[in-house]
Tab-separated table of C-alpha atoms in Angstrom:
chain	number	residue	atom	x	y	z
A	229	LYS	CA	0.000	0.000	0.000
A	230	HIS	CA	2.869	2.401	0.692
A	231	ASN	CA	5.175	2.106	-2.341
A	232	GLY	CA	2.817	0.535	-4.856
A	233	ILE	CA	-0.550	1.720	-6.037
A	234	HIS	CA	-2.521	-0.634	-3.814
A	235	SER	CA	-2.929	-4.319	-3.109
A	236	ILE	CA	-6.344	-5.883	-3.114
A	237	LEU	CA	-6.966	-9.262	-1.513
A	238	LYS	CA	-10.029	-11.442	-1.681
A	239	PRO	CA	-12.653	-10.913	-0.464
A	240	VAL	CA	-12.701	-7.520	-2.159
A	241	ASP	CA	-13.867	-4.662	0.025
A	242	ARG	CA	-15.684	-1.882	-1.893
A	243	VAL	CA	-13.993	0.863	0.153
A	244	GLU	CA	-10.504	-0.531	-0.494
A	245	LEU	CA	-11.272	-1.001	-4.202
A	246	SER	CA	-12.479	2.596	-4.433
A	247	ALA	CA	-9.341	3.845	-2.653
A	248	ALA	CA	-7.125	1.772	-4.991
A	249	VAL	CA	-8.808	3.140	-8.126
A	250	THR	CA	-8.590	6.722	-6.827
A	251	LYS	CA	-4.887	6.294	-6.007
A	252	TYR	CA	-4.259	4.772	-9.451
A	253	TRP	CA	-5.815	7.751	-11.255
A	254	LYS	CA	-3.871	10.227	-9.120
A	255	THR	CA	-0.615	8.364	-9.763
A	256	LYS	CA	-1.312	7.971	-13.472
A	257	GLY	CA	-1.978	11.696	-13.847
A	258	MET	CA	1.292	12.507	-12.062
A	259	LYS	CA	3.222	10.038	-14.193
A	260	SER	CA	1.865	11.404	-17.471
A	261	ASP	CA	2.920	14.937	-16.464
A	262	LEU	CA	6.292	13.617	-15.367
A	263	THR	CA	6.695	11.657	-18.607
A	264	ALA	CA	5.877	14.737	-20.674
A	265	ASN	CA	8.432	16.782	-18.734
A	266	ILE	CA	11.113	14.104	-19.131
A	267	MET	CA	10.454	13.837	-22.876
A	268	GLN	CA	10.681	17.616	-23.245
A	269	LEU	CA	14.003	17.722	-21.371
A	270	MET	CA	15.393	14.845	-23.420
A	271	SER	CA	14.503	16.574	-26.684
A	272	GLN	CA	16.186	19.773	-25.496
A	273	MET	CA	19.328	17.898	-24.450
A	274	ALA	CA	19.579	15.825	-27.628
A	275	PRO	CA	22.249	17.001	-30.060
A	276	GLN	CA	20.910	18.991	-32.972
A	277	GLN	CA	20.660	17.082	-36.221
A	278	GLN	CA	23.613	17.737	-38.472
A	279	ARG	CA	22.335	19.613	-41.506
A	280	ARG	CA	23.763	19.133	-44.940
A	281	SER	CA	26.165	21.895	-46.003
A	282	ARG	CA	27.378	20.595	-49.388
A	283	LEU	CA	25.764	18.887	-52.354
A	284	LEU	CA	27.165	16.750	-55.163
A	285	ILE	CA	26.200	18.232	-58.531
A	286	SER	CA	26.466	16.438	-61.864
A	287	TYR	CA	26.788	18.195	-65.199
A	288	GLY	CA	27.724	16.327	-68.339
A	289	GLU	CA	30.306	13.753	-67.384
A	290	LYS	CA	31.643	15.896	-64.563
A	291	SER	CA	30.670	16.263	-60.931
A	292	LYS	CA	31.436	18.877	-58.331
A	293	SER	CA	30.605	19.551	-54.719
A	294	ASP	CA	28.925	22.886	-54.087
A	295	ALA	CA	27.825	24.696	-50.942
A	296	VAL	CA	24.123	24.474	-50.173
A	297	ALA	CA	24.186	28.190	-49.319
A	298	GLU	CA	24.749	28.904	-53.040
A	299	VAL	CA	21.462	27.227	-54.008
A	300	ALA	CA	18.532	29.573	-54.660
A	301	PHE	CA	15.967	26.794	-55.114
A	302	PHE	CA	15.384	23.178	-56.040
A	303	TYR	CA	12.578	22.072	-58.351
A	304	SER	CA	11.303	18.831	-59.792
A	305	PHE	CA	10.699	18.432	-63.506
A	306	GLU	CA	10.076	15.250	-65.514
A	307	LYS	CA	11.218	12.814	-62.796
A	308	GLY	CA	14.398	14.786	-62.068
A	309	VAL	CA	15.307	17.255	-59.339
A	310	TYR	CA	17.232	20.316	-60.437
A	311	LEU	CA	18.873	23.078	-58.497
A	312	THR	CA	19.269	26.663	-59.557
A	313	SER	CA	22.117	28.624	-58.019
A	314	PHE	CA	22.112	32.315	-57.203
A	315	GLN	CA	24.303	32.709	-60.325
A	316	ASN	CA	21.347	31.338	-62.352
A	317	ALA	CA	23.113	28.081	-63.237
A	318	THR	CA	20.897	24.989	-63.284
A	319	TYR	CA	22.148	21.460	-62.510
A	320	LEU	CA	20.576	18.029	-62.176
A	321	THR	CA	20.890	16.477	-58.702
A	322	GLU	CA	20.614	12.875	-57.621
A	323	GLU	CA	18.415	13.739	-54.639
A	324	THR	CA	14.673	13.806	-54.128
A	325	LEU	CA	12.877	16.889	-52.852
A	326	ASP	CA	11.704	14.884	-49.836
A	327	ASN	CA	15.285	13.954	-48.878
A	328	LEU	CA	16.508	17.500	-49.426
A	329	GLU	CA	13.671	18.880	-47.297
A	330	ARG	CA	14.709	16.571	-44.428
A	331	GLU	CA	18.459	17.173	-44.755
A	332	LEU	CA	18.576	20.949	-45.292
A	333	ASP	CA	18.188	23.623	-42.622
A	334	PRO	CA	14.447	24.346	-42.221
A	335	GLN	CA	15.198	27.938	-41.240
A	336	ILE	CA	16.790	28.512	-44.664
A	337	PHE	CA	14.833	26.170	-46.978
A	338	PHE	CA	11.053	25.801	-47.280
A	339	ARG	CA	9.013	23.307	-49.295
A	340	LEU	CA	6.823	25.741	-51.191
A	341	ASN	CA	4.718	23.117	-52.972
A	342	ARG	CA	5.122	19.695	-54.597
A	343	LYS	CA	7.663	21.051	-57.071
A	344	PHE	CA	9.721	23.675	-55.201
A	345	LEU	CA	12.071	23.837	-52.229
A	346	ILE	CA	13.272	27.431	-51.899
A	347	ASN	CA	16.027	29.317	-50.086
A	348	ILE	CA	14.735	32.242	-48.004
A	349	HIS	CA	17.427	34.471	-49.543
A	350	ALA	CA	16.040	33.827	-53.046
A	351	ILE	CA	12.689	35.464	-52.287
A	352	GLN	CA	12.367	38.789	-54.072
A	353	GLU	CA	8.738	39.420	-53.133
A	354	VAL	CA	5.525	37.685	-52.124
A	355	LEU	CA	2.269	38.581	-53.878
A	356	LYS	CA	-1.327	37.749	-53.070
A	357	TYR	CA	-2.283	35.334	-55.848
A	358	SER	CA	-5.883	34.553	-54.989
A	359	THR	CA	-8.024	34.786	-51.895
A	360	ARG	CA	-6.127	31.944	-50.211
A	361	GLN	CA	-2.863	31.561	-52.157
A	362	LEU	CA	0.404	33.448	-52.455
A	363	ARG	CA	2.791	33.777	-55.377
A	364	VAL	CA	6.502	33.948	-54.617
A	365	ILE	CA	8.779	35.854	-56.966
A	366	LEU	CA	12.244	34.339	-56.834
A	367	LYS	CA	15.615	35.767	-57.728
A	368	PRO	CA	16.819	34.258	-60.061
A	369	GLU	CA	13.488	33.846	-61.781
A	370	ALA	CA	11.915	30.394	-61.801
A	371	LYS	CA	10.629	28.921	-65.063
A	372	PHE	CA	7.607	27.353	-63.356
A	373	ASP	CA	4.726	28.482	-61.167
A	374	THR	CA	5.823	29.267	-57.607
A	375	THR	CA	2.551	29.524	-55.732
A	376	VAL	CA	2.027	28.631	-52.105
A	377	PRO	CA	-1.058	26.419	-51.784
A	378	ALA	CA	-3.778	27.535	-49.370
A	379	GLU	CA	-2.961	24.814	-46.829
A	380	LYS	CA	0.649	26.033	-46.522
A	381	VAL	CA	0.083	29.810	-46.458
A	382	THR	CA	0.021	30.092	-42.654
A	383	LEU	CA	3.116	27.909	-42.268
A	384	PHE	CA	4.909	29.890	-44.986
A	385	LYS	CA	4.126	33.212	-43.285
A	386	GLN	CA	5.379	31.831	-39.952
A	387	TRP	CA	8.570	30.667	-41.657
A	388	LEU	CA	9.114	34.124	-43.162
A	389	ASP	CA	8.514	35.771	-39.787
A	390	GLN	CA	10.906	33.630	-37.720
């Protein structure tokens, strides 16, 4: 009774059963708060995920490693993922947009829509496109539509305002 929740022996007494159930719910509530606090502390103490800083780029029969900071945006086109640098050079990558989104710094890169992952420094301006969408003008200019879908507008604005 002292260190555990409660012990109940036959024949079961209604008063003891009620006390055991009450003690269980009190203990469970305390444990869930404690568990939440422990999980929060563990996540704060965990080392930050190492973000990718370089990317292997292929062009022709050559390859080179380039800094991710030089990339203005990534886009998918015809089953390939391309990157466009701030110098307006476009290269084919061997990555998927999903992998890049996970591996790149989320404070710098944002998944605009299914086709675009953009660098915050490549945004020239943001325009209201429709009642619930935004259009992002990139520098260098993108060849394809760079709209933010309605379901991502709030998240995009939060990302811009961080």
